[in-house]
Amino acid sequence: MNMSIIILVIVLILLCFTLLLRNFRLQKEIKKIAQTTKQIRAGHLNLRYRLLTPHKPVEDLGGELNRLIDYFQKTFDRTQFLEDERKQMIANISHDLRTPLTSLLGYLEALSSDSTLTVEEKNNFIRIVSDKGNLLMERLQDFFELAKLEADDSQSELVEVNLTGILQEVLVEFYPNFQKAAITPIVNIPDSPLYVMSNQIQLRRVIENLMSNALRYGLDGKEVGVAVREQSDYVWVDIWDRGKGISPQDLSRVFERFYTGAASRNQSLRGTGLGLTITKSLVEKQGGQITVSSIVGGITVFSFSLIKG
């Protein structure tokens, strides 16, 4: 056997050995993929495919599988978050409806069964029942409105709207409330029309919500104000009060659903915690932004922007 044949045989042996080694490594990586997949399927979503292989297709497969698991984990986390939110929402709705409803039924029971009540007491009970019924209706409307807004992720149809005119109309509507609270609002808005791209009904609701919020929490400081400013392609509306203010730990959460804050605001005035969430959603549907700043014992400012018309 000459040397060339020997060399050829050695080469063939080395080639076979290399192929067997590559095949062994490939089977090892495939087995590793199977084991990792089994662990992930068992619930270990933080695991990822760690493949050290010269096989480029296998390496690419591991990368794609990792990206698939990342997407699945984000979806799973989002689903879990929404489920927790749903449970919390049901608990909050139950509490917010049960309290006024229990009170309402109590007064109705007294009206129907207590023959010792005077006419004045009966009239007072009827007034309280009416107030509780209106509160229930208001809270139900908030729940339904938020559900509707969250179900519809489309942007609002926007047209040119005179922001100055709507602000003036809302201020006139709130005049009895200002009088009752002995507050003279500080108004700094243009006399001439100022147009923005907006949905008129939604814009009015945003202003009414923020004005009601300022009146509710600004009673202590006896000062509520509204101002308009232009910034680049946007118009900003600032609505502020000088009530007790919002603590730093509450400030970042004021727009969360059902969040009603802690001791920094008057707890007897708490609502459902939906008003500011609805307001934020309405502003964003109109292409704007909403922010809040507050100093405890100082000024609290809610500001929202809309695109210039």
CSV table of C-alpha atoms in Angstrom, one decimal:
chain,number,residue,atom,x,y,z
A,1,MET,CA,0.0,0.0,0.0
A,2,ASN,CA,1.6,3.2,-1.1
A,3,MET,CA,1.8,6.4,0.8
A,4,SER,CA,-1.0,8.2,-1.0
A,5,ILE,CA,-3.5,5.5,-0.2
A,6,ILE,CA,-2.5,5.6,3.5
A,7,ILE,CA,-2.9,9.4,3.5
A,8,LEU,CA,-6.3,9.0,1.9
A,9,VAL,CA,-7.4,6.5,4.4
A,10,ILE,CA,-6.3,8.7,7.3
A,11,VAL,CA,-8.1,11.7,5.8
A,12,LEU,CA,-11.3,9.6,5.4
A,13,ILE,CA,-11.0,8.4,9.0
A,14,LEU,CA,-10.5,12.0,10.2
A,15,LEU,CA,-13.4,13.1,8.2
A,16,CYS,CA,-15.6,10.4,9.6
A,17,PHE,CA,-14.5,11.2,13.1
A,18,THR,CA,-15.2,14.9,12.5
A,19,LEU,CA,-18.7,14.1,11.2
A,20,LEU,CA,-19.4,11.8,14.1
A,21,LEU,CA,-18.2,14.5,16.5
A,22,ARG,CA,-20.3,17.2,14.9
A,23,ASN,CA,-23.3,14.8,14.9
A,24,PHE,CA,-22.7,14.0,18.6
A,25,ARG,CA,-22.5,17.7,19.4
A,26,LEU,CA,-25.7,18.4,17.3
A,27,GLN,CA,-27.6,15.6,19.2
A,28,LYS,CA,-26.3,17.1,22.5
A,29,GLU,CA,-27.6,20.6,21.6
A,30,ILE,CA,-30.9,19.2,20.4
A,31,LYS,CA,-31.2,17.3,23.7
A,32,LYS,CA,-30.4,20.5,25.5
A,33,ILE,CA,-33.1,22.3,23.6
A,34,ALA,CA,-35.6,19.6,24.5
A,35,GLN,CA,-34.7,19.7,28.2
A,36,THR,CA,-34.9,23.5,28.3
A,37,THR,CA,-38.2,23.5,26.5
A,38,LYS,CA,-39.6,20.9,29.0
A,39,GLN,CA,-38.5,23.1,31.9
A,40,ILE,CA,-40.1,26.2,30.3
A,41,ARG,CA,-43.3,24.3,29.7
A,42,ALA,CA,-43.3,23.4,33.4
A,43,GLY,CA,-43.5,27.1,34.2
A,44,HIS,CA,-39.8,28.2,34.5
A,45,LEU,CA,-40.3,31.2,32.2
A,46,ASN,CA,-37.0,32.8,33.2
A,47,LEU,CA,-35.0,30.1,31.5
A,48,ARG,CA,-33.5,30.7,28.1
A,49,TYR,CA,-31.7,28.6,25.5
A,50,ARG,CA,-27.9,28.8,25.9
A,51,LEU,CA,-26.3,27.1,23.0
A,52,LEU,CA,-22.6,26.9,22.3
A,53,THR,CA,-22.5,25.3,18.8
A,54,PRO,CA,-20.7,25.8,15.6
A,55,HIS,CA,-24.0,25.0,13.8
A,56,LYS,CA,-25.3,28.4,12.6
A,57,PRO,CA,-28.8,27.1,12.0
A,58,VAL,CA,-29.0,25.6,15.5
A,59,GLU,CA,-27.7,28.9,16.9
A,60,ASP,CA,-30.3,30.9,14.9
A,61,LEU,CA,-33.0,28.5,16.2
A,62,GLY,CA,-32.0,29.1,19.8
A,63,GLY,CA,-32.1,32.9,19.2
A,64,GLU,CA,-35.6,32.7,17.7
A,65,LEU,CA,-36.8,30.5,20.5
A,66,ASN,CA,-35.5,32.9,23.1
A,67,ARG,CA,-37.3,35.8,21.3
A,68,LEU,CA,-40.5,33.7,21.3
A,69,ILE,CA,-40.2,33.0,25.0
A,70,ASP,CA,-39.5,36.7,25.7
A,71,TYR,CA,-42.7,37.6,23.8
A,72,PHE,CA,-44.7,34.8,25.6
A,73,GLN,CA,-43.4,36.0,29.0
A,74,LYS,CA,-44.4,39.6,28.3
A,75,THR,CA,-47.9,38.4,27.2
A,76,PHE,CA,-48.2,36.2,30.3
A,77,ASP,CA,-47.1,39.1,32.6
A,78,ARG,CA,-49.6,41.4,30.9
A,79,THR,CA,-52.4,38.9,31.2
A,80,GLN,CA,-51.6,38.4,34.9
A,81,PHE,CA,-51.5,42.1,35.4
A,82,LEU,CA,-54.9,42.5,33.8
A,83,GLU,CA,-56.3,39.7,35.8
A,84,ASP,CA,-55.1,41.3,39.0
A,85,GLU,CA,-56.6,44.6,37.8
A,86,ARG,CA,-59.9,42.9,37.1
A,87,LYS,CA,-60.1,41.4,40.5
A,88,GLN,CA,-59.2,44.7,42.2
A,89,MET,CA,-61.7,46.5,40.0
A,90,ILE,CA,-64.5,44.1,41.0
A,91,ALA,CA,-63.5,44.5,44.7
A,92,ASN,CA,-63.5,48.3,44.4
A,93,ILE,CA,-66.8,48.4,42.5
A,94,SER,CA,-68.4,46.2,45.1
A,95,HIS,CA,-67.2,48.5,47.9
A,96,ASP,CA,-68.0,51.7,46.2
A,97,LEU,CA,-71.6,50.6,45.4
A,98,ARG,CA,-72.3,48.7,48.5
A,99,THR,CA,-71.6,51.6,50.9
A,100,PRO,CA,-74.1,54.1,49.5
A,101,LEU,CA,-76.6,51.3,48.7
A,102,THR,CA,-76.6,50.0,52.3
A,103,SER,CA,-77.1,53.5,53.6
A,104,LEU,CA,-79.9,54.2,51.1
A,105,LEU,CA,-81.7,51.0,52.0
A,106,GLY,CA,-81.3,51.9,55.7
A,107,TYR,CA,-83.1,55.2,55.3
A,108,LEU,CA,-85.8,53.6,53.2
A,109,GLU,CA,-86.4,51.0,55.9
A,110,ALA,CA,-86.7,53.8,58.5
A,111,LEU,CA,-89.1,55.7,56.3
A,112,SER,CA,-91.4,52.7,55.8
A,113,SER,CA,-91.3,51.3,59.3
A,114,ASP,CA,-90.7,54.1,61.8
A,115,SER,CA,-94.0,55.7,62.5
A,116,THR,CA,-92.5,58.2,65.0
A,117,LEU,CA,-90.7,60.2,62.4
A,118,THR,CA,-91.8,63.8,62.0
A,119,VAL,CA,-92.5,65.4,58.7
A,120,GLU,CA,-89.2,67.3,58.9
A,121,GLU,CA,-87.3,64.1,59.6
A,122,LYS,CA,-89.0,62.3,56.7
A,123,ASN,CA,-88.2,65.1,54.3
A,124,ASN,CA,-84.6,65.0,55.5
A,125,PHE,CA,-84.4,61.2,55.0
A,126,ILE,CA,-85.9,61.6,51.5
A,127,ARG,CA,-83.3,64.2,50.7
A,128,ILE,CA,-80.5,61.8,51.9
A,129,VAL,CA,-82.0,58.9,49.9
A,130,SER,CA,-82.0,61.2,46.8
A,131,ASP,CA,-78.4,62.2,47.4
A,132,LYS,CA,-77.3,58.5,47.9
A,133,GLY,CA,-79.2,57.5,44.7
A,134,ASN,CA,-77.5,60.3,42.7
A,135,LEU,CA,-74.1,59.2,44.1
A,136,LEU,CA,-74.8,55.6,43.0
A,137,MET,CA,-75.8,56.8,39.5
A,138,GLU,CA,-72.6,59.0,39.3
A,139,ARG,CA,-70.4,56.1,40.2
A,140,LEU,CA,-72.1,53.7,37.8
A,141,GLN,CA,-71.6,56.2,35.0
A,142,ASP,CA,-67.9,56.5,35.9
A,143,PHE,CA,-67.5,52.7,35.7
A,144,PHE,CA,-69.4,52.4,32.4
A,145,GLU,CA,-67.5,55.4,30.9
A,146,LEU,CA,-64.1,54.0,31.8
A,147,ALA,CA,-65.0,50.6,30.5
A,148,LYS,CA,-66.2,52.1,27.2
A,149,LEU,CA,-63.0,54.2,26.9
A,150,GLU,CA,-60.7,51.2,27.5
A,151,ALA,CA,-62.6,49.0,25.1
A,152,ASP,CA,-62.2,51.6,22.3
A,153,ASP,CA,-58.5,52.2,21.6
A,154,SER,CA,-59.2,54.4,18.6
A,155,GLN,CA,-58.4,58.1,18.5
A,156,SER,CA,-61.2,60.6,18.7
A,157,GLU,CA,-62.4,62.5,15.6
A,158,LEU,CA,-60.9,66.0,16.1
A,159,VAL,CA,-62.1,69.3,14.7
A,160,GLU,CA,-61.2,72.9,15.3
A,161,VAL,CA,-62.7,74.0,18.7
A,162,ASN,CA,-62.6,77.4,20.4
A,163,LEU,CA,-60.9,76.5,23.6
A,164,THR,CA,-61.5,80.0,25.1
A,165,GLY,CA,-65.2,79.8,24.5
A,166,ILE,CA,-65.5,76.4,26.2
A,167,LEU,CA,-63.5,77.5,29.2
A,168,GLN,CA,-65.7,80.5,29.6
A,169,GLU,CA,-68.9,78.4,29.4
A,170,VAL,CA,-67.6,75.9,32.0
A,171,LEU,CA,-66.6,78.7,34.4
A,172,VAL,CA,-70.1,80.2,34.1
A,173,GLU,CA,-71.6,76.8,34.8
A,174,PHE,CA,-69.4,76.5,37.9
A,175,TYR,CA,-70.3,80.0,39.2
A,176,PRO,CA,-72.8,78.7,41.8
A,177,ASN,CA,-70.2,76.2,43.1
A,178,PHE,CA,-67.7,79.0,43.4
A,179,GLN,CA,-70.2,81.2,45.3
A,180,LYS,CA,-71.2,78.3,47.6
A,181,ALA,CA,-67.5,77.7,48.4
A,182,ALA,CA,-66.8,81.5,48.8
A,183,ILE,CA,-64.1,81.2,46.2
A,184,THR,CA,-63.4,83.8,43.4
A,185,PRO,CA,-61.5,81.9,40.7
A,186,ILE,CA,-58.4,83.4,39.3
A,187,VAL,CA,-58.8,83.3,35.5
A,188,ASN,CA,-56.0,84.0,33.0
A,189,ILE,CA,-57.3,83.1,29.6
A,190,PRO,CA,-57.3,85.0,26.3
A,191,ASP,CA,-60.3,87.3,25.4
A,192,SER,CA,-60.0,86.3,21.7
A,193,PRO,CA,-60.8,82.8,20.3
A,194,LEU,CA,-58.0,80.3,20.6
A,195,TYR,CA,-58.5,77.2,18.5
A,196,VAL,CA,-57.4,73.6,19.2
A,197,MET,CA,-57.9,70.3,17.5
A,198,SER,CA,-60.3,68.5,19.9
A,199,ASN,CA,-63.6,66.7,20.4
A,200,GLN,CA,-65.8,69.3,22.0
A,201,ILE,CA,-67.8,66.9,24.3
A,202,GLN,CA,-64.6,65.2,25.5
A,203,LEU,CA,-62.8,68.6,26.0
A,204,ARG,CA,-65.7,69.9,28.1
A,205,ARG,CA,-65.7,66.7,30.2
A,206,VAL,CA,-61.9,67.1,30.8
A,207,ILE,CA,-62.3,70.7,32.0
A,208,GLU,CA,-65.3,69.9,34.2
A,209,ASN,CA,-63.5,67.0,35.8
A,210,LEU,CA,-60.4,69.0,36.6
A,211,MET,CA,-62.5,72.0,37.8
A,212,SER,CA,-64.5,69.8,40.1
A,213,ASN,CA,-61.3,68.2,41.4
A,214,ALA,CA,-59.8,71.7,42.1
A,215,LEU,CA,-63.0,72.8,43.9
A,216,ARG,CA,-63.2,69.6,45.9
A,217,TYR,CA,-59.6,69.8,47.2
A,218,GLY,CA,-59.0,73.5,47.1
A,219,LEU,CA,-61.6,74.5,49.7
A,220,ASP,CA,-58.9,74.9,52.5
A,221,GLY,CA,-56.8,77.4,50.5
A,222,LYS,CA,-59.9,79.2,49.2
A,223,GLU,CA,-58.1,79.6,45.8
A,224,VAL,CA,-58.7,78.0,42.5
A,225,GLY,CA,-57.4,79.2,39.1
A,226,VAL,CA,-57.3,78.4,35.4
A,227,ALA,CA,-54.8,79.6,32.9
A,228,VAL,CA,-54.0,79.1,29.2
A,229,ARG,CA,-50.5,79.1,27.7
A,230,GLU,CA,-49.1,78.4,24.2
A,231,GLN,CA,-46.1,76.2,23.7
A,232,SER,CA,-44.8,75.4,20.2
A,233,ASP,CA,-47.6,73.5,18.4
A,234,TYR,CA,-49.6,72.9,21.6
A,235,VAL,CA,-51.9,74.9,23.9
A,236,TRP,CA,-51.7,74.1,27.6
A,237,VAL,CA,-54.5,74.5,30.1
A,238,ASP,CA,-53.5,74.8,33.8
A,239,ILE,CA,-56.2,74.2,36.5
A,240,TRP,CA,-54.9,74.6,40.0
A,241,ASP,CA,-55.8,74.9,43.7
A,242,ARG,CA,-54.1,75.8,47.0
A,243,GLY,CA,-55.5,73.0,49.1
A,244,LYS,CA,-53.6,70.5,51.2
A,245,GLY,CA,-51.6,69.3,48.2
A,246,ILE,CA,-50.6,65.8,47.2
A,247,SER,CA,-47.8,63.9,48.9
A,248,PRO,CA,-44.8,62.7,46.7
A,249,GLN,CA,-45.8,59.0,47.2
A,250,ASP,CA,-49.3,59.7,45.9
A,251,LEU,CA,-48.3,62.1,43.1
A,252,SER,CA,-47.1,59.4,40.7
A,253,ARG,CA,-50.3,57.4,41.1
A,254,VAL,CA,-53.0,60.0,40.9
A,255,PHE,CA,-54.1,58.8,37.4
A,256,GLU,CA,-54.2,55.1,38.3
A,257,ARG,CA,-57.6,53.5,38.3
A,258,PHE,CA,-59.3,53.5,41.8
A,259,TYR,CA,-56.4,55.2,43.4
A,260,THR,CA,-57.7,57.8,45.9
A,261,GLY,CA,-54.6,58.9,47.7
A,262,ALA,CA,-53.7,58.9,51.3
A,263,ALA,CA,-53.8,61.6,54.0
A,264,SER,CA,-52.5,64.4,51.9
A,265,ARG,CA,-56.0,65.1,50.6
A,266,ASN,CA,-59.2,65.2,52.5
A,267,GLN,CA,-60.3,61.6,52.9
A,268,SER,CA,-63.9,62.6,53.4
A,269,LEU,CA,-64.0,63.9,49.9
A,270,ARG,CA,-62.7,60.8,48.1
A,271,GLY,CA,-64.6,59.5,45.1
A,272,THR,CA,-64.2,56.3,43.1
A,273,GLY,CA,-60.7,57.1,42.0
A,274,LEU,CA,-61.9,57.0,38.4
A,275,GLY,CA,-62.3,60.7,37.5
A,276,LEU,CA,-58.7,61.5,36.8
A,277,THR,CA,-58.2,58.1,35.0
A,278,ILE,CA,-61.1,59.0,32.7
A,279,THR,CA,-59.7,62.5,32.3
A,280,LYS,CA,-56.2,61.2,31.3
A,281,SER,CA,-57.8,58.8,28.8
A,282,LEU,CA,-59.9,61.5,27.2
A,283,VAL,CA,-56.9,63.9,26.8
A,284,GLU,CA,-54.7,61.2,25.2
A,285,LYS,CA,-57.5,60.2,22.8
A,286,GLN,CA,-57.4,63.8,21.6
A,287,GLY,CA,-53.6,63.6,21.0
A,288,GLY,CA,-52.7,65.5,24.1
A,289,GLN,CA,-50.8,65.0,27.4
A,290,ILE,CA,-51.7,65.5,31.0
A,291,THR,CA,-49.4,66.2,34.0
A,292,VAL,CA,-49.7,67.0,37.6
A,293,SER,CA,-47.4,68.9,40.1
A,294,SER,CA,-48.0,69.5,43.7
A,295,ILE,CA,-46.5,70.9,46.9
A,296,VAL,CA,-47.9,69.7,50.2
A,297,GLY,CA,-49.5,72.7,51.8
A,298,GLY,CA,-49.0,74.7,48.6
A,299,ILE,CA,-50.2,74.7,45.0
A,300,THR,CA,-51.5,71.7,43.0
A,301,VAL,CA,-51.6,72.1,39.2
A,302,PHE,CA,-53.2,69.8,36.7
A,303,SER,CA,-52.1,70.7,33.1
A,304,PHE,CA,-53.2,69.2,29.8
A,305,SER,CA,-52.2,70.0,26.3
A,306,LEU,CA,-54.0,69.9,22.9
A,307,ILE,CA,-52.7,70.5,19.4
A,308,LYS,CA,-53.2,74.0,18.0
A,309,GLY,CA,-56.0,74.4,15.5
